[in-house]
Every structure is written in C-alpha cells, then in structure tokens.
C-alpha cells in the first residue's frame, strides 16, 4: 500500500541518496588527498570525513522531507524549534563547538604537523614542545621534560606560534 502510494517519492529518494553517496565518496577522496598531501594523520582525515558525511545525511533528510510533500512553513516551524533548543543547549557548550570548528580549520590550513617542535607565545603559559597528536578538541604537546600538555584547538589558532624544528620526533633512524 505505502509503496504503491509513494512510488514516485521513493524512487526520487533512492536517486537522491545515490547522488549523495557519490558526492560523499568524491568528498572523501578529496579530503583524503588533501590530508595526505598535507601530511595529516589518518585519524584526523577520518574525523573530517565523518563530519562531511553527517552534513550530507542531514541535507538528504531535509530534501527527502520536501520530496514527500512537507510544506516549507512546516519545515521552518520544525527547524526553528529544533534550532532554538539546540542553540540554548549549545550556548552552554560553545567552547566545545569552538574547539571542533578549530579542529576542522586546522585540518585544512594549520601549517604545523605532528612531530614539529613549536613555541606557543602565550603570556600566561608559554609552551615549547613537540606536537605529538592533533585531535578534534585539542593538541597533545610533549614538553622537553616528558610531560604531556593538552592545548585547546581554539587557543592555538588565537596565539602566535613559532616553528622551532620541523619533524623533531626522533624515530630512531639516522639521516644519511
């Protein structure tokens, strides 16, 4: 019954999701290529691919709602209500969102990589360390004394940073 009634809408939805899957595939390839060309580790590449996939699924759900005849005024009411609730909730966790957004920005334009020794010019907490890992929320920095410091992504984009030594991690291989 349902399939017969909504045959056209179901076919359009299947075509839409096929197109979105192809777009996701192409986007994933592009993100991997950019990430590998920039020397970014695989964990960060997969995180950005996951963000892109979730965005495409949300867009797909919105378009499917339109395909099945949902009126724009109804969608506007639902989205304004949802965004009001989300906005209030997110205001409480804005720093987390700021760090995630900074992590995405750093994926595409951060000039320093894992293994680089950097100096962060923070007047309250100056840091000179090796970047051990770049995560969604923070950088893991290894100090000369062996201590691990986690530094929020949003702060690293706000502070001046100096590259002291490129790829300072000693991997045990001697250069010839």
Short mmCIF file of C-alpha atoms in Angstrom, two decimals:
data_model
loop_
_atom_site.label_atom_id
_atom_site.label_comp_id
_atom_site.label_asym_id
_atom_site.label_seq_id
_atom_site.Cartn_x
_atom_site.Cartn_y
_atom_site.Cartn_z
CA UNK A 1 0.00 0.00 0.00
CA UNK A 2 2.64 2.50 1.11
CA UNK A 3 4.98 1.57 -1.76
CA UNK A 4 2.22 1.95 -4.35
CA UNK A 5 1.04 5.27 -2.93
CA UNK A 6 4.50 6.83 -2.70
CA UNK A 7 6.22 5.07 -5.60
CA UNK A 8 7.46 8.30 -7.25
CA UNK A 9 8.68 9.75 -3.95
CA UNK A 10 10.50 6.55 -3.06
CA UNK A 11 12.25 6.43 -6.44
CA UNK A 12 13.25 10.10 -6.08
CA UNK A 13 14.54 9.40 -2.56
CA UNK A 14 16.60 6.44 -3.77
CA UNK A 15 18.08 8.57 -6.56
CA UNK A 16 18.80 11.36 -4.05
CA UNK A 17 20.62 9.02 -1.68
CA UNK A 18 22.57 7.51 -4.57
CA UNK A 19 23.67 11.00 -5.62
CA UNK A 20 24.55 11.91 -2.02
CA UNK A 21 26.54 8.67 -1.70
CA UNK A 22 28.50 9.54 -4.83
CA UNK A 23 29.10 13.07 -3.50
CA UNK A 24 30.23 11.58 -0.17
CA UNK A 25 32.60 9.23 -2.00
CA UNK A 26 34.09 12.08 -4.04
CA UNK A 27 34.33 14.32 -0.96
CA UNK A 28 36.04 11.53 1.00
CA UNK A 29 38.58 11.06 -1.80
CA UNK A 30 39.23 14.81 -1.92
CA UNK A 31 39.61 15.04 1.86
CA UNK A 32 41.99 12.06 1.89
CA UNK A 33 44.03 13.59 -0.92
CA UNK A 34 44.25 16.96 0.83
CA UNK A 35 45.06 15.27 4.13
CA UNK A 36 47.79 13.04 2.76
CA UNK A 37 49.27 15.86 0.69
CA UNK A 38 49.41 17.98 3.85
CA UNK A 39 50.90 15.13 5.92
CA UNK A 40 47.89 14.84 8.24
CA UNK A 41 47.41 11.58 10.14
CA UNK A 42 44.63 9.17 9.18
CA UNK A 43 42.61 9.65 12.38
CA UNK A 44 42.08 13.34 11.60
CA UNK A 45 41.29 12.57 7.98
CA UNK A 46 38.57 10.10 9.02
CA UNK A 47 37.17 12.61 11.53
CA UNK A 48 36.70 15.25 8.83
CA UNK A 49 35.15 12.63 6.51
CA UNK A 50 32.71 11.76 9.30
CA UNK A 51 31.75 15.44 9.70
CA UNK A 52 31.14 15.71 5.94
CA UNK A 53 29.07 12.50 5.95
CA UNK A 54 26.83 13.70 8.78
CA UNK A 55 26.31 17.01 6.96
CA UNK A 56 25.30 15.18 3.78
CA UNK A 57 22.87 12.93 5.69
CA UNK A 58 21.20 15.97 7.27
CA UNK A 59 20.89 17.63 3.86
CA UNK A 60 19.46 14.38 2.47
CA UNK A 61 16.84 14.17 5.22
CA UNK A 62 15.78 17.75 4.55
CA UNK A 63 15.42 17.08 0.80
CA UNK A 64 13.52 13.81 1.44
CA UNK A 65 11.06 15.75 3.60
CA UNK A 66 10.49 18.14 0.68
CA UNK A 67 10.16 15.20 -1.76
CA UNK A 68 7.43 13.66 0.37
CA UNK A 69 5.46 16.91 0.25
CA UNK A 70 6.29 18.60 3.50
CA UNK A 71 5.50 22.28 3.16
CA UNK A 72 8.22 24.84 3.73
CA UNK A 73 6.23 26.54 6.50
CA UNK A 74 6.10 23.22 8.38
CA UNK A 75 9.83 22.65 7.87
CA UNK A 76 10.50 26.22 9.00
CA UNK A 77 8.50 25.66 12.19
CA UNK A 78 10.25 22.38 12.96
CA UNK A 79 13.74 23.71 12.23
CA UNK A 80 13.21 26.95 14.14
CA UNK A 81 12.02 24.97 17.17
CA UNK A 82 14.86 22.47 16.91
CA UNK A 83 17.46 25.20 16.40
CA UNK A 84 16.09 27.17 19.36
CA UNK A 85 16.52 24.16 21.63
CA UNK A 86 19.90 23.29 20.13
CA UNK A 87 21.00 26.94 20.36
CA UNK A 88 20.24 27.08 24.06
CA UNK A 89 21.98 23.75 24.64
CA UNK A 90 24.97 24.70 22.53
CA UNK A 91 25.39 28.03 24.25
CA UNK A 92 26.30 26.04 27.33
CA UNK A 93 28.93 24.08 25.39
CA UNK A 94 30.16 26.77 22.99
CA UNK A 95 33.81 26.12 23.83
CA UNK A 96 33.49 22.51 22.73
CA UNK A 97 31.99 23.62 19.42
CA UNK A 98 34.71 26.24 19.11
CA UNK A 99 37.35 23.53 19.51
CA UNK A 100 35.66 21.26 16.95
CA UNK A 101 35.40 24.12 14.46
CA UNK A 102 39.03 25.00 15.11
CA UNK A 103 39.97 21.36 14.52
CA UNK A 104 38.28 21.46 11.11
CA UNK A 105 40.01 24.75 10.24
CA UNK A 106 43.34 23.30 11.38
CA UNK A 107 42.81 20.26 9.13
CA UNK A 108 42.82 22.45 6.05
CA UNK A 109 45.16 25.29 6.97
CA UNK A 110 47.32 24.55 10.02
CA UNK A 111 50.96 24.96 8.95
CA UNK A 112 52.38 22.65 11.66
CA UNK A 113 52.26 18.86 11.65
CA UNK A 114 52.68 16.02 14.11
CA UNK A 115 56.36 15.82 15.02
CA UNK A 116 57.10 19.54 14.67
CA UNK A 117 58.63 21.37 17.63
CA UNK A 118 56.77 24.63 18.21
CA UNK A 119 56.76 27.51 20.63
CA UNK A 120 53.38 28.94 21.63
CA UNK A 121 53.67 32.58 22.68
CA UNK A 122 51.10 32.65 25.48
CA UNK A 123 51.85 35.25 28.14
CA UNK A 124 50.18 33.19 30.88
CA UNK A 125 51.53 29.78 29.86
CA UNK A 126 54.33 29.87 27.27
CA UNK A 127 54.89 26.43 25.78
CA UNK A 128 57.79 24.96 23.83
CA UNK A 129 57.00 21.39 22.86
CA UNK A 130 56.72 18.76 20.15
CA UNK A 131 53.29 18.23 18.63
CA UNK A 132 52.53 14.60 19.46
CA UNK A 133 48.95 14.44 18.17
CA UNK A 134 46.27 16.73 16.75
CA UNK A 135 42.80 15.70 17.86
CA UNK A 136 39.27 17.01 17.36
CA UNK A 137 39.35 19.12 20.53
CA UNK A 138 43.00 19.67 21.41
CA UNK A 139 46.66 19.25 20.52
CA UNK A 140 48.82 16.87 22.51
CA UNK A 141 52.16 18.55 23.14
CA UNK A 142 55.17 16.76 24.65
CA UNK A 143 57.40 19.04 26.71
CA UNK A 144 61.18 18.55 26.88
CA UNK A 145 60.83 17.12 30.40
CA UNK A 146 58.44 14.43 29.09
CA UNK A 147 55.20 15.96 30.40
CA UNK A 148 52.16 15.80 28.15
CA UNK A 149 50.22 19.05 27.72
CA UNK A 150 46.82 19.20 26.05
CA UNK A 151 46.25 22.57 24.38
CA UNK A 152 42.76 23.52 23.13
CA UNK A 153 42.44 23.91 19.36
CA UNK A 154 40.65 27.24 19.62
CA UNK A 155 43.53 28.74 21.63
CA UNK A 156 46.23 27.52 19.24
CA UNK A 157 44.53 29.49 16.46
CA UNK A 158 44.45 32.63 18.64
CA UNK A 159 48.08 32.58 19.80
CA UNK A 160 51.24 33.27 17.83
CA UNK A 161 53.17 30.06 17.16
CA UNK A 162 56.79 29.73 16.05
CA UNK A 163 58.15 26.63 14.32
CA UNK A 164 61.39 25.72 16.09
CA UNK A 165 62.19 22.43 14.35
CA UNK A 166 60.40 20.56 11.57
CA UNK A 167 59.69 16.89 12.38
CA UNK A 168 61.56 16.92 15.70
CA UNK A 169 60.43 13.43 16.75
CA UNK A 170 63.41 11.09 16.83
CA UNK A 171 62.20 7.88 15.23
CA UNK A 172 65.49 6.07 15.77
CA UNK A 173 66.60 6.33 12.13
CA UNK A 174 69.76 8.23 11.41
CA UNK A 175 69.72 10.51 8.40
CA UNK A 176 72.29 9.69 5.73
#
